[in-house]
mmCIF file of C-alpha atoms and ligand atoms in Angstrom:
data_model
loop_
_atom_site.group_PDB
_atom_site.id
_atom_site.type_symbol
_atom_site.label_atom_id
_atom_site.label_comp_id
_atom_site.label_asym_id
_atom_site.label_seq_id
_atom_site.Cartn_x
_atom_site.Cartn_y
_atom_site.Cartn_z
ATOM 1 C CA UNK A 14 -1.581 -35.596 -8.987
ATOM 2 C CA UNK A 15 -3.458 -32.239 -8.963
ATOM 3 C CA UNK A 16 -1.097 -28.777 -7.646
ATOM 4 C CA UNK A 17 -3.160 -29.014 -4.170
ATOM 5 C CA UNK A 18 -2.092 -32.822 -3.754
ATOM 6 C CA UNK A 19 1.488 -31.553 -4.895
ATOM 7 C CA UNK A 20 1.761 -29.095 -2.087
ATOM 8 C CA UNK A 21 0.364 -31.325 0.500
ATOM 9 C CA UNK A 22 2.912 -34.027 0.075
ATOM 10 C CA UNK A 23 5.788 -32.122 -0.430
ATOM 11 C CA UNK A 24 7.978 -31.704 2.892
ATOM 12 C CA UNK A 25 7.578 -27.916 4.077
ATOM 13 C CA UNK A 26 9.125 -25.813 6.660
ATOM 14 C CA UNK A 27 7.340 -22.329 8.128
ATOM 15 C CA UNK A 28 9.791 -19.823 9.342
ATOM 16 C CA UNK A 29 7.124 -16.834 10.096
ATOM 17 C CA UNK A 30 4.518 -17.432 11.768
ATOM 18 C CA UNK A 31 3.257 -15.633 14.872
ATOM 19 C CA UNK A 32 1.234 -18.140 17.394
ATOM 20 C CA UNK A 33 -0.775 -15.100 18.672
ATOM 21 C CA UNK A 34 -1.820 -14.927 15.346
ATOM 22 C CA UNK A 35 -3.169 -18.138 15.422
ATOM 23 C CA UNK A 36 -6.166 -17.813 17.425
ATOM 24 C CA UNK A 37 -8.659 -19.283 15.907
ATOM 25 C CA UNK A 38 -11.839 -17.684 17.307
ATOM 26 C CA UNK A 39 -13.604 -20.998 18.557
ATOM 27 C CA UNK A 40 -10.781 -21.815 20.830
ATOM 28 C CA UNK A 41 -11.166 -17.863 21.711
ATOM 29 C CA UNK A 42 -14.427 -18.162 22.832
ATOM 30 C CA UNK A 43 -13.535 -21.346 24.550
ATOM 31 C CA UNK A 44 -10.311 -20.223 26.695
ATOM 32 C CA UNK A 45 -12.729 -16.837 27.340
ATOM 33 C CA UNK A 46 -15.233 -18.571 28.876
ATOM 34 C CA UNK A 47 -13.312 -20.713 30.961
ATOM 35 C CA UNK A 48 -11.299 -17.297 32.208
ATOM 36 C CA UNK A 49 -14.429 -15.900 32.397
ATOM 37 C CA UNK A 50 -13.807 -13.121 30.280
ATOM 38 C CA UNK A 51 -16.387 -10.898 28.010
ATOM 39 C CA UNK A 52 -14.796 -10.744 24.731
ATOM 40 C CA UNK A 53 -16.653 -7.689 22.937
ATOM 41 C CA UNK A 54 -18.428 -9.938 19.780
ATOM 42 C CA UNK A 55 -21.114 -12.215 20.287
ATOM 43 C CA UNK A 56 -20.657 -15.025 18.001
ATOM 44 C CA UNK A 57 -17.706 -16.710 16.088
ATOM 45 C CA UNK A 58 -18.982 -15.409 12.921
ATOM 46 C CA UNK A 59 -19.259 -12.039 14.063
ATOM 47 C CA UNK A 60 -15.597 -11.917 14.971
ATOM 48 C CA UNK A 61 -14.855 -13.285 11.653
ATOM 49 C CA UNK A 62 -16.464 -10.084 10.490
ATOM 50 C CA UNK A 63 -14.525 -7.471 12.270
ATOM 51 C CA UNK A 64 -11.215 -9.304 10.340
ATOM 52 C CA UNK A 65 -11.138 -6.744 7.508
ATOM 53 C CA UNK A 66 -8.408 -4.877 7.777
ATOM 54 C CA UNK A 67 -6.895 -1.743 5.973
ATOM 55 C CA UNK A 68 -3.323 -1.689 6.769
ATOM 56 C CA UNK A 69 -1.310 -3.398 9.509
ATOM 57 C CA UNK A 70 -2.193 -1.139 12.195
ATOM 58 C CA UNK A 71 -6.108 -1.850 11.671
ATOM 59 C CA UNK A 72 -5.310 -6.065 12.312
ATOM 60 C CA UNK A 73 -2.546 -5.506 15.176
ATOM 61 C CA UNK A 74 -5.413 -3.930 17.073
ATOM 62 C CA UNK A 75 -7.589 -6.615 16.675
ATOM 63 C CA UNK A 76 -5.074 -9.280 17.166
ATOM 64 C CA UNK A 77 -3.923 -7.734 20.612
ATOM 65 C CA UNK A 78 -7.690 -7.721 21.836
ATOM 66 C CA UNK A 79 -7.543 -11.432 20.814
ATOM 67 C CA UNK A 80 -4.551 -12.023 22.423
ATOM 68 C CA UNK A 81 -5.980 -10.732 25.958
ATOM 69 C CA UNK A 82 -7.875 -13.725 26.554
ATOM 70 C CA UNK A 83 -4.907 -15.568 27.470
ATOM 71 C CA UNK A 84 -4.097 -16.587 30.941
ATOM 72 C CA UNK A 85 -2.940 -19.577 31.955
ATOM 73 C CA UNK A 86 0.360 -22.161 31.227
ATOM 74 C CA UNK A 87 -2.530 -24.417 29.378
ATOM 75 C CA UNK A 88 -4.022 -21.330 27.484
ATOM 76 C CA UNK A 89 -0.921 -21.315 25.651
ATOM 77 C CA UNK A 90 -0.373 -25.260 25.601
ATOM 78 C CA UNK A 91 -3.840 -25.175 24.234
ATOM 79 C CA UNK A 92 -3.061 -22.428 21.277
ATOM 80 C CA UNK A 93 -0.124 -23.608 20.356
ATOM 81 C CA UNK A 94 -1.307 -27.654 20.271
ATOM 82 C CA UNK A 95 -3.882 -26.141 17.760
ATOM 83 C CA UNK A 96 -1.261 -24.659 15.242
ATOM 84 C CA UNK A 97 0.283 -27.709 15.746
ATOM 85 C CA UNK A 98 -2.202 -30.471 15.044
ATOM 86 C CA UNK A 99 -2.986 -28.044 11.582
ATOM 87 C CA UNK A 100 0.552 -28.104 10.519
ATOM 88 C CA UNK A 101 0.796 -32.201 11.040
ATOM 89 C CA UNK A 102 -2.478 -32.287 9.041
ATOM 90 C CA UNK A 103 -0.488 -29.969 6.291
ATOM 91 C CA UNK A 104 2.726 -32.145 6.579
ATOM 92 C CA UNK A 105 4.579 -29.218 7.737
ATOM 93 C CA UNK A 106 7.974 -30.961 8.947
ATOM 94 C CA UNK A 107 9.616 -28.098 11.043
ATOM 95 C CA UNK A 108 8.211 -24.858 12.382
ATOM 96 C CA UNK A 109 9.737 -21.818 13.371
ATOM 97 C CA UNK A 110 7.275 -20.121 15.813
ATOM 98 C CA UNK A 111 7.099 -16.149 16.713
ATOM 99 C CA UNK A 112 5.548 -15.378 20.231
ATOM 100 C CA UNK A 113 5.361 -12.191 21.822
ATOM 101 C CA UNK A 114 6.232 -11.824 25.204
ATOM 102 C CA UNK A 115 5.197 -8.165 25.849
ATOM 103 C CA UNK A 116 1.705 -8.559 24.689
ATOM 104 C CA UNK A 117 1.442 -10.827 27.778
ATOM 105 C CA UNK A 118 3.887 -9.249 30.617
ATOM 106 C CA UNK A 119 2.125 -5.618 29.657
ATOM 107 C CA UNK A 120 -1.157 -7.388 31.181
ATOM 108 C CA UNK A 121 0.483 -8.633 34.300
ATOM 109 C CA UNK A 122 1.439 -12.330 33.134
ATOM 110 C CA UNK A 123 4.675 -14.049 34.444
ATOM 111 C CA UNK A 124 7.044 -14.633 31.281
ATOM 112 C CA UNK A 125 7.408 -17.919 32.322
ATOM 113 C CA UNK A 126 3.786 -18.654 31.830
ATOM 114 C CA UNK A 127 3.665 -17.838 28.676
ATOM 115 C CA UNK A 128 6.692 -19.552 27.784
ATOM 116 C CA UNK A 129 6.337 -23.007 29.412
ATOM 117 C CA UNK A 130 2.934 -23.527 27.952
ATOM 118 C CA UNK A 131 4.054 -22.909 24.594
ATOM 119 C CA UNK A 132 7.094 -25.293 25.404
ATOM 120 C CA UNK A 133 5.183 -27.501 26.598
ATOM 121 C CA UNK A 134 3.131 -28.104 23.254
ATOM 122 C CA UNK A 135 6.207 -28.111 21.236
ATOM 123 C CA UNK A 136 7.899 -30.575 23.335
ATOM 124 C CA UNK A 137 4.213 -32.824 22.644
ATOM 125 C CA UNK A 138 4.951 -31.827 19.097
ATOM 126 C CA UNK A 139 8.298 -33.312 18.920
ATOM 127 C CA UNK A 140 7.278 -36.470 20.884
ATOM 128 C CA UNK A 141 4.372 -37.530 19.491
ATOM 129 C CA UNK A 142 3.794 -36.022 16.313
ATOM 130 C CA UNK A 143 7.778 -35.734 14.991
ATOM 131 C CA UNK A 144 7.117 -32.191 13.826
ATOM 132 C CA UNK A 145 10.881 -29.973 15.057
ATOM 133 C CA UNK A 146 10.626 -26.157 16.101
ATOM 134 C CA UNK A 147 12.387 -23.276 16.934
ATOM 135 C CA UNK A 148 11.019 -20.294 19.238
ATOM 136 C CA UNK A 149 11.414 -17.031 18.462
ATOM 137 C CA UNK A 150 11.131 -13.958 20.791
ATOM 138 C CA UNK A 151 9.489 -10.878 18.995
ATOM 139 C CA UNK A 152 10.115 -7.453 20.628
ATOM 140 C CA UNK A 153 7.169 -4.937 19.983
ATOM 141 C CA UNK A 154 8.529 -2.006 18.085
ATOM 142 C CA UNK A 155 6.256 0.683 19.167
ATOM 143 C CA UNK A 156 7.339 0.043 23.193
ATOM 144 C CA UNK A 157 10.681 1.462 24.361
ATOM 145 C CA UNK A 158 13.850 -0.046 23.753
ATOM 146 C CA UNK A 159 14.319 -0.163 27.768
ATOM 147 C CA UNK A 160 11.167 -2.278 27.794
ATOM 148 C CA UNK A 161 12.682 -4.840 24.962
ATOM 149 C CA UNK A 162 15.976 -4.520 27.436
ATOM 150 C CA UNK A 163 14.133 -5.870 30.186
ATOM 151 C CA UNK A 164 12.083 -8.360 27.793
ATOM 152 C CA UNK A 165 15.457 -9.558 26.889
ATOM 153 C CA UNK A 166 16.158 -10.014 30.686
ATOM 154 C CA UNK A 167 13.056 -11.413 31.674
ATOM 155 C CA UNK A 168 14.076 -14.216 28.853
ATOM 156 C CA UNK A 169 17.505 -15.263 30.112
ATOM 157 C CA UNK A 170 16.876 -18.029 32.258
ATOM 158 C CA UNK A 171 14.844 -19.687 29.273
ATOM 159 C CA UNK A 172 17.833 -19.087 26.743
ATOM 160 C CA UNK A 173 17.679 -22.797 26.022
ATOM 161 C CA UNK A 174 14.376 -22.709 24.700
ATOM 162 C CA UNK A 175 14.820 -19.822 22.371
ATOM 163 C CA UNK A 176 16.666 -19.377 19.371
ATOM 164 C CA UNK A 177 16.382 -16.267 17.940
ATOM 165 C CA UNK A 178 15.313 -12.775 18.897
ATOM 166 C CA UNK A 179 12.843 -10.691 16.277
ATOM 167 C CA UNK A 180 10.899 -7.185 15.286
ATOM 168 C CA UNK A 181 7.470 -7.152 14.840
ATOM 169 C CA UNK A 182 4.192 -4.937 15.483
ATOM 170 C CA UNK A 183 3.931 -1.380 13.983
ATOM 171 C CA UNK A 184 6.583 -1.155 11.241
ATOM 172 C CA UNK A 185 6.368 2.478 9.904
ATOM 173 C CA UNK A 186 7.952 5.015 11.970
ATOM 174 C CA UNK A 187 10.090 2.540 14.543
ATOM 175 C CA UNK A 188 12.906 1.958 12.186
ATOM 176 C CA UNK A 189 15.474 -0.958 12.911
ATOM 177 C CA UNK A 190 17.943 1.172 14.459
ATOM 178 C CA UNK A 191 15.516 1.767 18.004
ATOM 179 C CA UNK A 192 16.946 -1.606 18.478
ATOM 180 C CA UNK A 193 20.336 -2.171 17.574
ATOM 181 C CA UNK A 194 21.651 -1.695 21.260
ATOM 182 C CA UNK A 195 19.596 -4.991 22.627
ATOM 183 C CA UNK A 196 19.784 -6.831 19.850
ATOM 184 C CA UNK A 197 23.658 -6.350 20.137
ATOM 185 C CA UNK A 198 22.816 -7.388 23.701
ATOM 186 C CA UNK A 199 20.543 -10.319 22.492
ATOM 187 C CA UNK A 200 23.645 -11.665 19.846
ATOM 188 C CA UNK A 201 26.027 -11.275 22.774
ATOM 189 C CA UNK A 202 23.907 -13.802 24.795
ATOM 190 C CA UNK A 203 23.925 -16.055 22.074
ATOM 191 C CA UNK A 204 21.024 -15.614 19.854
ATOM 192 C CA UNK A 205 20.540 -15.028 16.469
ATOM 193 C CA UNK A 206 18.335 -12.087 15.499
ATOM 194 C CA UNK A 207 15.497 -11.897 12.583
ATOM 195 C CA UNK A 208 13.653 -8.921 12.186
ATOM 196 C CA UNK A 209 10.229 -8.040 10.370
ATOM 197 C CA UNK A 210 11.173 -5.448 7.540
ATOM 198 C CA UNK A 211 9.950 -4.087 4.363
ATOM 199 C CA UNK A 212 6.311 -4.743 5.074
ATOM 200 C CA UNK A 213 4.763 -1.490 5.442
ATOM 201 C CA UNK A 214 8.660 0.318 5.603
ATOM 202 C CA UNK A 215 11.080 1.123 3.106
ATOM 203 C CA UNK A 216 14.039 -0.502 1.648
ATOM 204 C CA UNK A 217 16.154 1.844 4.190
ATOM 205 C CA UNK A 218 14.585 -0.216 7.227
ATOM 206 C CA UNK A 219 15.863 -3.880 5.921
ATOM 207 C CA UNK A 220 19.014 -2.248 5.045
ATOM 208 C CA UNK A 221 19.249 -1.622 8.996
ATOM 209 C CA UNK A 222 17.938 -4.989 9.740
ATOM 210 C CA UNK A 223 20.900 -6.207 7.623
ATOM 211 C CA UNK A 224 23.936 -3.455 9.106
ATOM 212 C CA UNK A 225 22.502 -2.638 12.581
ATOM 213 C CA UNK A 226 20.595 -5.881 13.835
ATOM 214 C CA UNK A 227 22.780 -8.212 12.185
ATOM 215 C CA UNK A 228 20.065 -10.342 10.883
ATOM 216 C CA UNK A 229 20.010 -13.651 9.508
ATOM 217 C CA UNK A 230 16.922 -13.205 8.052
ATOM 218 C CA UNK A 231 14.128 -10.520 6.943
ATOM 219 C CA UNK A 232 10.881 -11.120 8.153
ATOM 220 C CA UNK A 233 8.720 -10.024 5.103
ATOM 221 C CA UNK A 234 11.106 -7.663 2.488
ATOM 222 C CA UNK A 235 8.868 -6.984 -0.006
ATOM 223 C CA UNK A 236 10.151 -3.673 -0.412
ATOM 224 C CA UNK A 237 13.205 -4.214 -1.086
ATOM 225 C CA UNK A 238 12.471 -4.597 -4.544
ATOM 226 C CA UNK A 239 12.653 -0.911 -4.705
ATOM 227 C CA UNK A 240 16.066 -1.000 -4.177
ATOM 228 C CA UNK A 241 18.369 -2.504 -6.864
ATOM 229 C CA UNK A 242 21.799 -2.493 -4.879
ATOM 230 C CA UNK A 243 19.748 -3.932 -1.734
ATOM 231 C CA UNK A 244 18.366 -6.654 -3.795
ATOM 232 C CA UNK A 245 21.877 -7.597 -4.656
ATOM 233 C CA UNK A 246 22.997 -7.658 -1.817
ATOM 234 C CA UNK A 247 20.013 -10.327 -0.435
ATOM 235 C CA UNK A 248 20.386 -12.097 -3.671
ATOM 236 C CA UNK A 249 24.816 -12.496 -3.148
ATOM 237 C CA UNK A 250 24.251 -13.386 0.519
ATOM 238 C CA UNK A 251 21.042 -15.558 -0.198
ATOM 239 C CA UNK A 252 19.465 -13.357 3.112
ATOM 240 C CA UNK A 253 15.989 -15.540 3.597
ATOM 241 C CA UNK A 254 12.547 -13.628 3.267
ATOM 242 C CA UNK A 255 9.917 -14.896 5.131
ATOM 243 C CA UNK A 256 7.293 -13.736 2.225
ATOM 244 C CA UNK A 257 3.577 -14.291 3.885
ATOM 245 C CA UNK A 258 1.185 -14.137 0.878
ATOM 246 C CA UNK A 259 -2.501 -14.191 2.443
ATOM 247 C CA UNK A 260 -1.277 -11.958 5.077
ATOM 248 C CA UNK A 261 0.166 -9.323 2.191
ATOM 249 C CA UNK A 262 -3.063 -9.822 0.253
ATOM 250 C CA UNK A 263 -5.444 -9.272 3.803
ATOM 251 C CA UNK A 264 -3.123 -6.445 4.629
ATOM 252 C CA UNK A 265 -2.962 -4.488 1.363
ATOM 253 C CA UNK A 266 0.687 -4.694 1.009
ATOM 254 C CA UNK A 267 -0.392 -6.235 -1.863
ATOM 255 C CA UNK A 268 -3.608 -5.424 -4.290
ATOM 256 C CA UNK A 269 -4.686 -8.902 -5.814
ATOM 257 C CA UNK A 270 -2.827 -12.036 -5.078
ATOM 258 C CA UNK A 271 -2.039 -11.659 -9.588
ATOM 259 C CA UNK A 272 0.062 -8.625 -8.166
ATOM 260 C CA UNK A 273 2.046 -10.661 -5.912
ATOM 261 C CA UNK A 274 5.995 -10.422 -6.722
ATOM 262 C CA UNK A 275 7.246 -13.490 -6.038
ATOM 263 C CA UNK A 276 7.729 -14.680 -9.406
ATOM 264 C CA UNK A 277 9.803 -11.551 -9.780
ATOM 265 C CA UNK A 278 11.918 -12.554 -6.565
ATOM 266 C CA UNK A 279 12.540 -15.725 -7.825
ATOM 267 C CA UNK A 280 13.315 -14.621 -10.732
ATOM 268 C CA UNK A 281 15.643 -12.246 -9.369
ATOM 269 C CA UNK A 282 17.494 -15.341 -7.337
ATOM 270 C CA UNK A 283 16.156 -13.845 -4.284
ATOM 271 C CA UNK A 284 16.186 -16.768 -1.248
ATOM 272 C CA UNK A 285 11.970 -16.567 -0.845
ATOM 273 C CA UNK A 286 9.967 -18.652 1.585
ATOM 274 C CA UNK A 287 6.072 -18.936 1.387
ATOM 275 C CA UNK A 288 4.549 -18.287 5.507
ATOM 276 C CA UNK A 289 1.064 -17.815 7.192
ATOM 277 C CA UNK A 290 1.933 -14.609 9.421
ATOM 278 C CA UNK A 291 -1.213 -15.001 11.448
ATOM 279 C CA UNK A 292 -3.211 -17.582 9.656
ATOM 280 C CA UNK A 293 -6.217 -17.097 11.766
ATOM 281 C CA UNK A 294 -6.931 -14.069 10.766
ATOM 282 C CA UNK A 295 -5.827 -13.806 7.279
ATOM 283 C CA UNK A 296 -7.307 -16.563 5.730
ATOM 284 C CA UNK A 297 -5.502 -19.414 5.515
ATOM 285 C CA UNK A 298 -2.585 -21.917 6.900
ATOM 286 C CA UNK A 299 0.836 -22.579 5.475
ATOM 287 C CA UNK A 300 -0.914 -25.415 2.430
ATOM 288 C CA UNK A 301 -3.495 -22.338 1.224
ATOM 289 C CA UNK A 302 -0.876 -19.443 1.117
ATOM 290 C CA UNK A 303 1.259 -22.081 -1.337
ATOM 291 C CA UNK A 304 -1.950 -23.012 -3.125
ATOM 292 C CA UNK A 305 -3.796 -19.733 -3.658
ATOM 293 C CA UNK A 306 -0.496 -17.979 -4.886
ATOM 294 C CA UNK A 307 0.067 -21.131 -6.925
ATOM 295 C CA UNK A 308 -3.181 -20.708 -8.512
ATOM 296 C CA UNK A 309 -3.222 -16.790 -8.415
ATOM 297 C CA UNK A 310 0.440 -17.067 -10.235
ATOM 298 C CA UNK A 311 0.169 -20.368 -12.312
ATOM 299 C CA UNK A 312 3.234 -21.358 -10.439
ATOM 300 C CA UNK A 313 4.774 -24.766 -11.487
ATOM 301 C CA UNK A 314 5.605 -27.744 -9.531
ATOM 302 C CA UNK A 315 9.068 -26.678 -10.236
ATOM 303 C CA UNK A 316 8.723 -23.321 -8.167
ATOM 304 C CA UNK A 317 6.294 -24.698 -5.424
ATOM 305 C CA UNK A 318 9.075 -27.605 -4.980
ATOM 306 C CA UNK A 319 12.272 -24.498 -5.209
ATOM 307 C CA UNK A 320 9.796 -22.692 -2.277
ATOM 308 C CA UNK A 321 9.720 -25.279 -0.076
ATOM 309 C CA UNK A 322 13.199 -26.758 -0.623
ATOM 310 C CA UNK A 323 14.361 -22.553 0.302
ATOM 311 C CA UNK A 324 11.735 -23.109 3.499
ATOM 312 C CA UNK A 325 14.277 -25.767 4.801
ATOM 313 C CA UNK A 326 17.816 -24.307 3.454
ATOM 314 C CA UNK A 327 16.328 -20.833 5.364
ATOM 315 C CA UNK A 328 15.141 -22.723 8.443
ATOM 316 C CA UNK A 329 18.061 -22.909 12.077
ATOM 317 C CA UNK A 330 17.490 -26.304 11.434
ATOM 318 C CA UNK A 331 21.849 -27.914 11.229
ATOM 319 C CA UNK A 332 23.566 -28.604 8.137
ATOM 320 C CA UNK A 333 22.705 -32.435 8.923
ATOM 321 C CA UNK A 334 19.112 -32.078 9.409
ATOM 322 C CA UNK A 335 18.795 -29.962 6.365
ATOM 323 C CA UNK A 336 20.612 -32.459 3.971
ATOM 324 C CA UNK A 337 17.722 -34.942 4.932
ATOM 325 C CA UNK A 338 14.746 -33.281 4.294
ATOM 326 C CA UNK A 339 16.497 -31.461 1.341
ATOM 327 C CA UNK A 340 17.331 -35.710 0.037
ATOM 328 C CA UNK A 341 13.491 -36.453 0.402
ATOM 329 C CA UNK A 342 11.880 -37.930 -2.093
ATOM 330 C CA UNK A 343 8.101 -36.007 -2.822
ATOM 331 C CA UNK A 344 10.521 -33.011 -4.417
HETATM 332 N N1 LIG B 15 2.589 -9.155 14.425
HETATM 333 C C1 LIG B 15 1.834 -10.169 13.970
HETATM 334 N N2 LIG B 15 1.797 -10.145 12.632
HETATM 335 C C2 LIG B 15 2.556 -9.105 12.221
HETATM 336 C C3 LIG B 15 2.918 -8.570 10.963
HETATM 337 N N3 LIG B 15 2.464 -9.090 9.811
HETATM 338 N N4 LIG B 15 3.710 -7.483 10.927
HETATM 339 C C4 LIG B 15 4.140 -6.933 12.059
HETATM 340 N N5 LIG B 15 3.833 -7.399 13.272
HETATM 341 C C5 LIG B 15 3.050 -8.482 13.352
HETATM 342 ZN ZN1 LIG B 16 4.758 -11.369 10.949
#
């Protein structure tokens, strides 16, 4: 059995991935036309093109534009059916899904449109397919933390459907700490919190995550490896990273895949999971960010299998559900 054969069969859990981020530009073009919207590039391999990014700011405007073609409950059945049918084909068991409510309120969409469609496909996903998920609510960092307030209003009456609040867009210069009012808010209502940290930012920003947002996980962390005491502290509370290799690698967080640390992480006992971020843009779905840091690393079978076994132990799935993929036997 070859590594990519390996990775395939193993049981695997993604815990960061944003379903805005998995537009794949055919289905773009599709849902555009049918909204009869002019998206700005001609042909599907001309948007291809434009994805070359410099830093994260360069891809969030791009993936916003994307995300604009989005209008109706099935647009987002549609989307997320797509991620889903790829992660069956990549035997990814359980999914934890990022979605980004402001993106679509901002343009004038009800919050329960974008919500029940991607529902909707999960609840498919469940039924006929057997694949589990969790939703996760992002609040945009650069907006106001009164617009996250009323985000986190907007979202009450779908508490079921939502586990966990999160941080994404912009990271450097809207520290952790914006945010620690609503996401006390958010906990008090019953969620758990995540928040992306350490991509672009310093140590000093997952340190916040950690003390102000109360966070059961960092979305990214990279660089906390520039902080010994932080790095024991992650490593004696086995804090999950969400580490998204293709996306580091697209995003120049990282120079050459060779360069990426997460041989060092394990090393260090750090709780590491492997993630797509936005695999339609980046390159790549949960089975190619394994196998081209596999290859890039000459990771063993040993450390793919630790990788996914951490996906699981870091997903919300329960104690009980864990223990069952964690007895499987492809590990
Ligand atoms: N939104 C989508 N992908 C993101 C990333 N990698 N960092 C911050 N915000 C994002
Ligand atoms: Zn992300």
């Amino acid at each position: 059995m070859n590594i990519e054969q390996y990775i395939q069969r193993i049981p695997k859990a993604e815990l960061h991935i944003h379903i805005e981020g998995s537009f794949e530009p055919e289905l773009m073009f599709q849902i555009a036309k049918r909204n009869q919207i002019d998206i700005k590039y001609k042909s599907v391999e001309e948007v291809k093109a434009a994805y070359k990014f410099g830093n994260l700011q360069d891809f969030l405007d791009i993936y916003y534009a994307g995300a604009g073609v989005l209008q109706k409950e099935q647009d987002f059945y549609d989307l997320t059916w797509a991620y889903i049918e790829r992660a069956k084909a990549e035997n990814v068991v359980h999914t934890e899904l990022f979605f980004d409510p402001q993106t679509h309120t901002n343009r004038g969409l009800a919050f329960e449109t974008v919500i029940n469609g991607i529902d909707r496909a999960l609840c498919d996903a469940k039924e006929k397919l057997g694949i589990s998920s969790k939703l996760i609510m992002c609040f945009l960092r650069h907006l106001s933390e009164e617009a996250a307030f009323e985000t986190l209003a907007q979202s009450l009456p779908f508490k079921n459907k939502i586990i966990a609040v999160g941080l994404d867009s912009s990271e450097l210069g809207f520290p952790p700490e914006k945010f620690e009012r609503v996401f006390a808010k958010a906990r008090q209502e019953g969620f758990l919190t995540v928040a992306h940290a350490g991509e672009e930012g310093p140590a000093q920003y997952i340190w916040q995550a950690l003390d102000l947002l109360k966070v059961s996980r960092i979305d990214h962390g990279n660089n906390c490896l520039t902080d010994k005491k932080l790095v024991k502290r992650l490593v004696e509370e086995q804090i999950p990273l969400t580490v998204c290799p293709l996306s580091n690698l697209s995003l120049r967080v990282v120079k050459d895949l060779k360069l990426h640390p997460i041989k060092q992480m394990l090393a260090k006992n750090l709780m590491v999971t492997i993630n797509s971020d936005d695999p339609a843009y980046f390159g790549g779905y949960l089975l190619q960010n394994y196998l081209q840091l596999a290859k890039a690393l000459n990771l063993t079978t040993d450390e793919i299998s630790l990788l996914a076994q951490n996906s699981i132990k870091a997903s919300f799935l329960s104690s009980h559900e864990k223990a069952q993929w964690l007895s499987n036997s492809e590990f």
